[in-house]
Amino acid sequence: MAKQSSTQKELAQLERRLTELEGNSASGGQVKTQINELKQQVTALREELVGPRGVWQRVELARHPQRPYTLDYIKLLFEDFSEIHGDRHFGDDPALLCGMVRFHGEPVLVVGHQKGRDTKERVWRNFGQAKPEGFRKALRAMKLAAKFGRPIFSLVDTQGAYPGVDAEARGQAEAIASCLREISRLPVPIVVTVTGEGGSGGALAIAIGDKVNMMENAFYSVISPEGCASIMWRDATKKELAAEALKITSEDLLAMGLIDEIIPEPEGGAHRNYQQMGKLLDEVLVRSLAELRGLSTEELLARRYDKFRRMGRFFQLA
Amino acid sequence: MAWFRRQKKGIERAASEESKVRTEGLWKKCDGCRQIVWKKDLDANLSVCPRCQHHYRINAHQRLELLFDAGGYTEHDAGLASTDPLKFVDTKPYDQRLKAAKKKTGMQDAILFGEGKLAGRPVQIGAMEFAFIGGSMGAVVGEKVTRAAERSLEAKLPLVIVSCSGGARMMEGVVSLMQMAKISAALARLDDARVPYISLLTDPTTGGVTACYAMQGDLNIAEPGALIGFAGPRVIEQTIGQKLPEGFQRSEFLLDKGFLDAIVPRKDLKSYLSNALDFLSP
């Protein structure tokens, strides 16, 4: 079973104490005030978790400018990083990077979106929004890893695929479609972690895998809350409502069975303590890889197929 | 209290509605060439303007009738319906939108699958219905396409999907997004087994549908003048802060950029598919 987030744990603890106190029939005035206080805390915590404002805070945490990005995790978790550039057709996309690394001594491939730290780098990296050449590069590198039997770690953090003229002209849709189809049958273990923003097709293009984990404050959505608000409410300021309605938090996705595990974050979010975040991620990656290691290629691919095959509920009418 | 009250009844209005000569719906101003076209001419020409060849959108049922032989087809998975997984409410609850769409189209969701014969060859064809919440793809469309791919795999039956969609269905959130993964994996198996799959893109095909099965065919073909893209034109205009050039993201543009195998006019579709399936089948 997956781990609960720290806020959820706190909530569960408070709820337990509340039922304990309420069960205590011989309750004096002091206990009653304690119960009331606890009740208030519980409502506040619930609001913090699932209300529009709470969800929006999570979105802001996922987009925090100091949040660790792929290159930070590469420094924290891996050794001997050497980047693989270019899609061999058009160019190199700095918004999505791939590289050979060693993970506890073992060669693996890392693929991940990369946002910039300062304005100059942000523009250069196109705010982590990949273009077709980025997706084609990622697929090329992943096929290379598959050819030599190397596992793949994918780190997802993007607003979405770049919606621009040049990206369209070079086949953004075709690039993503190819990633989806090809990655679904790559014969090596793939562990996906949504580290920040899981923005629609641009995220999913590198988010098909045997295990899909999400960091506690990351979100994963079919459309940005702003985009949804401007389409459905015709008002971009309704983004908080949209964020809540879209059910995009790690807890929501786990509850719907769309991800496998939530990776807890340090107190206050991943940006507060890089070292600790790195350790927490490392632990999950080690465990995930060990689980997948025991499977034959046939089992691995059959399980991957079934994993996504089960997603989505519907009614069967007579 | 009124001082006076009308004693006699006023003159009754004649029931004029029926006596009028109906002209509405007989003629149509073409969206392409702005000429007045007789509706019957348009219908007889497969909803393509006889003057400028503007291809009008046709519904899913018309599409299947157009492509299948006279013997008709048997429908698959007609009874799959959405559960509203997120209980999504924006300005209007999603289940109300679903009800309205079902009433409007007579379908349970935005895609229709049939099995029958095309030019004498057994084939499975799916057609999307744009009138059903913009032809959007949620769990039901995802499941129906996946099942179709699995049926085709099982029976080695060629698959044709006619896309007409705004993309993933927002009201089903990440569940819709994951359908892209589910379908892609099923189509990959079809690809491995060398069962032919042809994707036909019609106006409009955008978003998650283009970035999934619409672009994963052994052949990806389109009708003339169809809007095809990943991001919609309005989103791109917002991103770049400029108006887009005429013809951007139209079939002809995509052909020029190398992303379509062919542009096929509606009247030639059947013969094209028949020839293509001859080539693709062992």
XYZ file of C-alpha atoms in Angstrom:
600
model
C 0.000 0.000 0.000
C 1.175 3.473 -0.678
C 2.253 5.877 1.966
C 0.008 8.654 3.082
C 1.093 12.252 2.987
C 2.107 13.997 6.199
C -0.997 16.184 6.206
C -3.168 13.146 5.778
C -1.380 11.414 8.626
C -1.898 14.424 10.839
C -5.562 14.461 9.923
C -5.946 10.767 10.653
C -4.255 11.243 14.029
C -6.534 14.102 14.988
C -9.594 12.166 13.895
C -8.534 9.205 16.016
C -8.077 11.376 19.099
C -11.420 12.978 18.426
C -13.277 9.669 18.370
C -11.408 8.608 21.514
C -12.494 11.721 23.359
C -16.045 11.539 22.074
C -16.257 7.907 23.143
C -15.389 9.026 26.647
C -18.889 9.341 28.066
C -17.862 10.916 31.388
C -16.888 14.152 29.707
C -16.481 17.299 31.729
C -16.492 20.858 30.435
C -12.756 20.740 29.825
C -13.013 17.728 27.571
C -15.843 19.363 25.623
C -13.762 22.412 24.803
C -10.968 20.082 23.766
C -13.371 18.246 21.466
C -14.533 21.483 19.907
C -10.976 22.607 19.350
C -10.132 19.310 17.741
C -13.174 19.484 15.504
C -12.119 22.907 14.298
C -8.632 21.636 13.562
C -10.010 18.687 11.634
C -12.253 20.880 9.461
C -9.388 23.267 8.836
C -7.112 20.411 7.829
C -9.747 18.909 5.551
C -10.248 22.269 3.906
C -6.501 22.551 3.515
C -6.405 19.192 1.780
C -9.400 19.137 -0.507
C -10.936 22.639 -0.708
C -10.243 24.882 -3.727
C -7.777 26.986 -1.789
C -5.988 23.948 -0.437
C -5.694 22.413 -3.868
C -4.448 25.676 -5.274
C -1.731 25.842 -2.630
C -0.573 22.448 -3.803
C -0.487 23.686 -7.394
C 1.663 26.597 -6.256
C 3.967 24.254 -4.385
C 4.326 22.084 -7.485
C 5.263 25.210 -9.452
C 7.474 26.706 -6.762
C 10.454 28.435 -8.424
C 12.834 26.784 -5.950
C 11.412 23.292 -6.431
C 14.077 20.712 -7.337
C 14.177 19.985 -11.075
C 15.522 17.036 -13.039
C 19.121 18.325 -12.992
C 18.933 18.693 -9.204
C 17.755 15.122 -8.813
C 20.486 13.985 -11.169
C 23.038 15.630 -8.862
C 21.397 14.235 -5.745
C 20.777 10.654 -6.828
C 23.034 9.679 -9.684
C 26.686 9.548 -10.692
C 28.518 9.924 -13.984
C 25.797 11.853 -15.771
C 26.440 12.276 -19.464
C 23.732 13.923 -21.433
C 22.390 12.598 -24.720
C 21.532 15.470 -27.048
C 19.431 15.843 -30.152
C 16.744 13.941 -32.022
C 18.973 13.324 -35.092
C 16.366 14.969 -37.292
C 15.927 18.572 -36.360
C 17.737 19.652 -33.222
C 18.226 19.485 -29.496
C 15.484 20.506 -27.110
C 16.778 21.895 -23.806
C 13.291 21.568 -22.254
C 13.557 17.790 -22.077
C 16.828 16.162 -21.228
C 18.120 12.614 -21.319
C 21.310 11.100 -20.085
C 23.215 8.027 -19.115
C 23.822 7.825 -15.379
C 24.825 5.368 -12.692
C 22.282 4.594 -10.031
C 23.950 2.839 -7.084
C 26.590 1.718 -9.524
C 24.225 0.430 -12.173
C 23.884 2.105 -15.602
C 20.396 3.516 -16.196
C 18.820 6.148 -18.426
C 17.267 9.290 -16.990
C 14.713 11.264 -18.960
C 13.120 14.394 -17.581
C 11.718 17.830 -18.228
C 13.927 20.724 -17.211
C 12.737 24.194 -16.314
C 15.144 27.076 -15.852
C 16.262 28.746 -12.639
C 16.728 32.319 -13.846
C 14.983 34.254 -16.578
C 17.641 33.581 -19.167
C 17.671 29.858 -18.519
C 13.887 29.703 -18.325
C 13.583 31.191 -21.787
C 16.312 28.903 -23.131
C 14.588 25.862 -21.645
C 11.235 27.161 -22.862
C 9.850 26.877 -19.313
C 10.104 23.107 -19.529
C 7.653 22.897 -22.414
C 9.039 20.415 -24.904
C 8.768 20.648 -28.684
C 8.533 17.675 -31.059
C 12.319 17.322 -31.221
C 12.359 16.948 -27.436
C 9.916 14.053 -27.477
C 11.728 12.450 -30.415
C 15.026 12.767 -28.559
C 13.519 11.165 -25.464
C 12.121 8.291 -27.490
C 15.434 7.797 -29.277
C 17.301 7.651 -25.975
C 14.733 5.306 -24.454
C 15.000 2.953 -27.422
C 18.748 3.030 -26.960
C 18.333 2.062 -23.303
C 15.957 -0.727 -24.312
C 18.421 -2.013 -26.890
C 21.047 -2.502 -24.212
C 18.704 -3.609 -21.469
C 19.062 -0.527 -19.272
C 16.205 0.521 -16.989
C 14.658 3.947 -17.477
C 13.812 6.580 -14.869
C 11.487 9.281 -16.064
C 11.013 12.552 -14.153
C 7.958 14.535 -15.167
C 7.639 18.259 -14.539
C 6.052 20.318 -17.286
C 3.201 22.710 -17.865
C 2.571 20.790 -21.059
C 3.863 20.317 -24.565
C 4.683 23.661 -26.186
C 1.625 25.065 -28.007
C 3.420 27.149 -30.630
C 3.523 27.568 -34.398
C 6.887 25.862 -34.909
C 5.942 22.939 -32.662
C 2.742 22.380 -34.642
C 4.549 22.608 -37.957
C 7.002 19.936 -36.841
C 4.267 17.574 -35.713
C 3.784 17.957 -31.970
C 0.848 15.535 -32.006
C 2.683 12.913 -34.035
C 5.729 13.153 -31.769
C 3.649 12.543 -28.639
C 1.583 9.806 -30.302
C 4.778 7.960 -31.267
C 6.141 8.210 -27.724
C 2.946 6.742 -26.298
C 2.845 3.828 -28.678
C 6.545 2.967 -28.577
C 7.166 3.412 -24.844
C 4.231 1.110 -24.074
C 6.248 -1.770 -25.548
C 9.849 -0.998 -24.579
C 11.201 -4.210 -23.030
C 12.961 -2.676 -20.000
C 11.691 -1.537 -16.587
C 10.417 2.044 -16.605
C 9.831 3.955 -13.374
C 8.011 7.260 -13.738
C 7.946 9.985 -11.102
C 5.824 13.083 -11.430
C 8.005 15.543 -9.530
C 6.103 18.781 -10.115
C 3.607 19.618 -12.804
C 2.123 16.745 -14.752
C 0.772 18.817 -17.618
C -1.363 16.822 -20.028
C 0.067 15.227 -23.180
C 3.497 16.776 -22.699
C 3.754 14.929 -19.392
C 2.143 11.672 -20.484
C 4.514 11.388 -23.454
C 7.260 10.289 -21.028
C 4.985 9.022 -18.255
C 4.109 5.548 -19.455
C 5.843 3.020 -17.280
C 5.674 0.004 -15.019
C 5.467 2.101 -11.900
C 4.094 5.619 -11.829
C 4.815 7.550 -8.656
C 3.884 11.058 -7.711
C 5.440 13.390 -5.217
C 3.084 14.490 -2.508
C 2.643 18.036 -3.805
C 2.901 17.282 -7.482
C -0.223 17.428 -9.633
C -1.255 15.629 -12.781
C -3.953 16.977 -15.038
C -5.501 16.705 -18.472
C -5.412 20.496 -18.800
C -3.939 23.312 -16.705
C -6.386 24.686 -14.127
C -6.141 28.070 -15.866
C -6.955 26.532 -19.245
C -9.899 24.631 -17.827
C -11.226 27.747 -16.093
C -11.071 29.820 -19.246
C -12.828 27.153 -21.300
C -15.475 25.909 -18.869
C -16.100 29.057 -16.838
C -14.940 31.467 -19.551
C -13.010 33.158 -16.768
C -9.354 32.375 -16.017
C -9.701 33.680 -12.456
C -11.782 30.607 -11.599
C -8.562 28.583 -11.653
C -8.915 27.534 -8.011
C -12.362 26.082 -8.616
C -11.134 24.361 -11.749
C -8.136 22.919 -9.903
C -10.439 21.378 -7.331
C -12.990 20.109 -9.871
C -10.312 18.425 -12.002
C -9.122 16.208 -9.108
C -5.425 16.625 -9.753
C -3.676 16.040 -6.422
C -1.565 12.986 -5.706
C -4.207 11.710 -3.251
C -6.950 12.041 -5.890
C -4.934 10.103 -8.434
C -4.038 7.394 -5.979
C -7.680 7.053 -4.956
C -8.690 6.678 -8.608
C -6.035 4.031 -9.108
C -4.155 6.048 -11.710
C -0.810 6.105 -9.881
C 0.984 3.543 -7.741
C 2.523 5.480 -4.922
C 2.825 8.886 -3.333
C 6.341 9.959 -2.401
C 6.211 12.069 0.752
C 7.921 15.453 0.703
C 9.867 17.231 3.429
C 7.891 19.531 5.722
C 6.681 22.516 3.680
C 7.477 21.000 0.274
C 10.350 19.560 -1.720
C 12.110 22.928 -2.088
C 12.657 23.183 1.693
C 15.153 20.362 1.848
C 16.783 19.023 -1.310
C 18.865 16.442 0.539
C 15.905 14.911 2.296
C 13.802 14.958 -0.885
C 16.595 13.223 -2.741
C 16.750 10.525 -0.075
C 12.986 9.984 -0.135
C 13.007 9.646 -3.932
C 16.066 7.408 -3.893
C 14.379 5.004 -1.515
C 11.322 4.675 -3.754
C 13.391 4.278 -6.923
C 15.517 1.539 -5.365
C 12.432 -0.314 -4.204
C 10.538 0.153 -7.493
C 13.431 -1.093 -9.548
C 13.949 -4.112 -7.310
C 10.277 -5.054 -7.703
C 10.470 -4.878 -11.481
C 13.814 -6.640 -11.690
C 12.282 -9.984 -10.777
C 9.958 -10.006 -13.765
C 10.615 -11.559 -17.137
C 10.215 -9.282 -20.161
C 6.893 -10.935 -21.049
C 5.575 -10.459 -17.528
C 6.821 -6.876 -17.455
C 5.078 -5.960 -20.711
C 1.889 -7.824 -19.835
C 1.734 -6.046 -16.499
C 2.344 -2.660 -18.121
C -0.444 -3.316 -20.584
C -2.878 -4.388 -17.858
C -1.963 -1.443 -15.684
C -3.211 1.086 -18.219
C -5.881 -1.250 -19.574
C -7.771 -1.033 -16.286
C -7.932 2.764 -16.199
C -11.318 4.359 -16.620
C -14.679 3.256 -15.341
C -17.910 3.156 -17.326
C -21.402 1.728 -17.209
C -22.338 -1.254 -19.302
C -25.980 -0.784 -20.234
C -28.059 -3.741 -21.272
C -59.357 47.349 -10.479
C -59.911 48.345 -14.066
C -62.731 50.713 -14.945
C -63.612 49.105 -18.194
C -63.402 45.555 -19.272
C -63.437 44.216 -22.791
C -66.788 42.613 -23.446
C -66.110 40.808 -26.668
C -63.174 38.632 -27.442
C -60.492 40.194 -29.644
C -59.854 39.112 -33.176
C -58.280 35.719 -33.103
C -55.016 35.322 -34.916
C -55.145 32.865 -37.770
C -53.010 29.779 -37.373
C -50.506 31.199 -39.802
C -47.585 28.943 -39.020
C -48.787 26.112 -41.186
C -49.995 28.197 -44.085
C -46.583 29.730 -44.719
C -44.432 28.399 -47.505
C -41.427 26.756 -45.984
C -38.181 27.939 -47.448
C -35.945 27.387 -44.482
C -33.604 24.448 -44.910
C -34.025 24.241 -48.666
C -31.010 26.358 -49.435
C -27.710 26.783 -47.734
C -25.053 29.420 -47.963
C -21.816 27.493 -48.338
C -19.285 28.053 -45.547
C -16.513 27.667 -48.088
C -17.469 29.735 -51.135
C -20.392 31.793 -49.738
C -22.540 30.718 -52.695
C -26.136 29.631 -52.288
C -26.370 25.878 -52.667
C -29.527 23.808 -52.961
C -29.621 21.552 -49.923
C -30.607 18.531 -51.999
C -27.552 18.992 -54.218
C -25.423 19.076 -51.091
C -26.985 15.907 -49.701
C -26.647 14.107 -53.018
C -22.965 15.052 -53.085
C -22.117 13.443 -49.691
C -22.373 16.818 -47.917
C -19.624 18.282 -50.051
C -20.264 21.639 -51.758
C -20.577 20.926 -55.504
C -18.982 24.268 -56.330
C -15.989 24.627 -53.997
C -15.633 21.087 -52.602
C -16.014 22.324 -49.038
C -16.437 19.194 -46.920
C -19.223 19.557 -44.378
C -19.092 17.595 -41.171
C -21.214 14.450 -41.277
C -22.333 12.496 -38.236
C -21.046 9.127 -37.099
C -23.962 7.143 -38.516
C -23.696 8.825 -41.919
C -19.983 8.099 -41.904
C -20.440 4.388 -41.331
C -23.175 4.210 -43.949
C -20.867 5.945 -46.392
C -18.005 3.513 -45.832
C -19.682 0.166 -45.312
C -21.185 -1.816 -48.182
C -24.922 -1.888 -48.711
C -25.334 -4.855 -46.364
C -24.812 -2.567 -43.375
C -22.896 -3.327 -40.222
C -23.268 -4.662 -36.692
C -22.592 -2.183 -33.949
C -20.222 -3.004 -31.084
C -20.313 -1.808 -27.459
C -23.283 0.491 -28.002
C -24.167 0.240 -24.315
C -21.027 1.722 -22.769
C -21.807 4.930 -20.871
C -19.860 7.396 -18.757
C -19.933 7.235 -14.938
C -18.897 10.851 -14.388
C -15.830 9.700 -12.406
C -14.986 13.116 -10.930
C -18.585 14.267 -10.310
C -17.432 17.250 -12.306
C -19.334 20.512 -12.028
C -18.441 23.729 -13.780
C -21.165 26.149 -14.818
C -23.320 23.073 -15.354
C -22.915 19.543 -13.960
C -21.254 17.097 -16.317
C -24.044 14.523 -15.982
C -26.487 17.101 -17.332
C -24.194 17.751 -20.266
C -24.079 14.005 -20.831
C -27.866 13.729 -20.755
C -28.252 16.579 -23.229
C -25.663 15.052 -25.561
C -27.347 11.641 -25.420
C -30.692 13.200 -26.264
C -29.211 15.227 -29.109
C -27.303 12.393 -30.759
C -29.128 9.257 -29.665
C -25.729 7.822 -28.742
C -24.291 6.882 -25.342
C -20.938 8.498 -26.053
C -18.843 10.124 -28.760
C -17.823 7.134 -30.867
C -19.634 4.499 -32.874
C -18.049 1.178 -33.834
C -19.340 -1.124 -36.530
C -18.202 -4.338 -38.107
C -19.115 -5.134 -41.669
C -17.704 -5.146 -45.152
C -15.888 -2.464 -47.095
C -15.696 -3.280 -50.803
C -16.300 -6.891 -49.901
C -13.566 -7.037 -47.280
C -14.417 -7.647 -43.594
C -13.397 -4.612 -41.597
C -14.074 -2.746 -38.371
C -14.765 0.972 -38.588
C -15.140 3.513 -35.818
C -16.519 7.008 -36.352
C -16.474 9.834 -33.832
C -19.498 12.046 -33.250
C -18.607 15.698 -32.882
C -22.082 16.624 -31.664
C -21.448 14.580 -28.510
C -19.564 17.070 -26.290
C -17.228 18.057 -29.115
C -16.389 14.453 -29.907
C -14.291 14.454 -26.753
C -12.521 11.350 -25.485
C -13.283 10.140 -21.983
C -13.276 6.707 -20.396
C -15.978 5.378 -22.729
C -14.319 6.433 -25.975
C -11.038 5.106 -24.580
C -12.584 1.774 -23.693
C -14.426 1.417 -27.001
C -11.325 2.135 -29.073
C -9.259 -0.243 -26.934
C -11.871 -2.998 -27.231
C -12.043 -2.443 -30.972
C -8.269 -2.767 -31.237
C -8.385 -5.949 -29.159
C -11.201 -7.379 -31.300
C -9.225 -6.563 -34.418
C -6.170 -8.242 -32.929
C -8.140 -11.348 -32.039
C -9.846 -11.698 -35.422
C -7.034 -10.205 -37.552
C -9.614 -7.720 -38.733
C -8.422 -4.451 -40.323
C -9.327 -1.377 -38.308
C -10.302 2.073 -39.583
C -10.988 4.958 -37.193
C -12.491 8.228 -38.366
C -11.501 10.962 -35.919
C -13.508 14.105 -35.339
C -12.787 15.444 -31.893
C -11.704 18.371 -29.794
C -9.445 16.087 -27.751
C -9.517 14.592 -24.273
C -12.695 15.192 -22.259
C -11.867 17.714 -19.583
C -14.800 16.685 -17.405
C -13.241 13.293 -16.825
C -9.897 14.812 -15.869
C -6.799 12.628 -15.729
C -8.964 9.592 -16.483
C -9.340 10.935 -20.042
C -5.615 11.548 -20.297
C -4.888 7.959 -19.309
C -7.101 6.700 -22.126
C -4.360 7.900 -24.460
C -1.948 5.492 -22.777
C -4.454 2.653 -22.808
C -5.343 3.036 -26.493
C -1.729 3.503 -27.593
C -0.707 0.267 -25.900
C -3.542 -1.632 -27.609
C -2.645 -0.171 -31.011
C 0.996 -1.109 -30.438
C -0.118 -4.729 -30.102
C -2.068 -4.411 -33.336
C 1.082 -3.056 -34.930
C 3.158 -5.968 -33.589
C 0.646 -8.437 -35.022
C 0.693 -6.678 -38.418
C -3.038 -6.072 -38.481
C -3.690 -3.000 -40.630
C -4.942 0.170 -38.958
C -5.845 3.248 -40.985
C -6.601 6.577 -39.344
C -8.793 9.090 -41.145
C -8.699 12.615 -39.731
C -11.685 14.848 -40.402
C -12.558 18.388 -39.447
C -11.668 18.987 -36.627
C -9.171 16.631 -34.999
C -7.165 18.212 -32.202
C -5.646 17.662 -28.780
C -5.383 14.281 -27.133
C -7.007 12.436 -30.013
C -4.476 13.719 -32.551
C -1.656 12.990 -30.099
C -2.895 9.425 -29.836
C -4.729 7.116 -32.228
C -5.355 9.673 -34.987
C -1.597 9.827 -35.653
C -0.791 6.168 -34.980
C -2.149 4.611 -38.155
C -0.175 2.542 -40.620
C -1.595 5.227 -42.835
C -2.784 8.592 -41.583
C -5.047 10.265 -44.124
C -7.386 13.248 -43.991
C -10.301 14.864 -45.737
C -9.561 18.151 -47.526
C -9.502 21.317 -45.445
C -9.767 19.616 -42.063
C -8.385 21.390 -39.008
C -5.753 19.085 -37.516
C -3.405 19.890 -34.688
C -2.295 19.318 -31.137
C -2.968 22.727 -29.641
C -6.077 24.503 -30.910
C -5.628 27.679 -32.959
C -6.969 29.887 -30.167
C -4.454 28.521 -27.654
C -1.594 29.094 -30.095
C -2.760 32.625 -30.803
C -2.759 33.284 -27.058
C 0.745 31.841 -26.703
C 2.336 33.822 -29.507
C 0.067 36.873 -29.279
C -0.478 36.943 -33.026
C -3.086 35.901 -35.550
C -2.340 32.645 -37.315
C -1.878 32.589 -41.081
C -4.702 31.311 -43.306
C -4.590 27.575 -43.834
C -2.403 26.906 -40.773
C -3.165 23.459 -39.300
C -5.323 22.477 -42.278
C -4.932 19.113 -44.019
C -2.995 20.688 -46.895
C -0.552 22.274 -44.424
C 0.036 18.947 -42.687
C 0.539 17.162 -45.978
C 3.088 19.781 -46.962
C 4.925 19.326 -43.641
C 4.967 15.579 -44.108
C 2.501 14.436 -41.469
C -0.215 12.982 -43.680
C 0.064 10.173 -46.169
C -2.718 11.516 -48.341
C -5.623 13.903 -48.564
C -8.606 12.008 -49.867
C -11.855 13.685 -51.002
C -14.972 12.113 -49.525
C -16.167 10.610 -52.789
C -12.882 8.724 -53.213
C -12.612 7.486 -49.627
C -14.038 4.061 -50.166
C -11.887 3.211 -53.148
C -8.815 4.599 -51.390
C -9.433 2.476 -48.304
C -10.124 -0.576 -50.409
C -6.860 -0.195 -52.305
C -4.900 0.582 -49.169
C -6.252 -2.472 -47.377
C -5.287 -4.589 -50.392
C -1.744 -3.340 -49.968
C -1.654 -3.693 -46.180
C -3.173 -7.141 -45.882
C -0.998 -10.169 -46.351
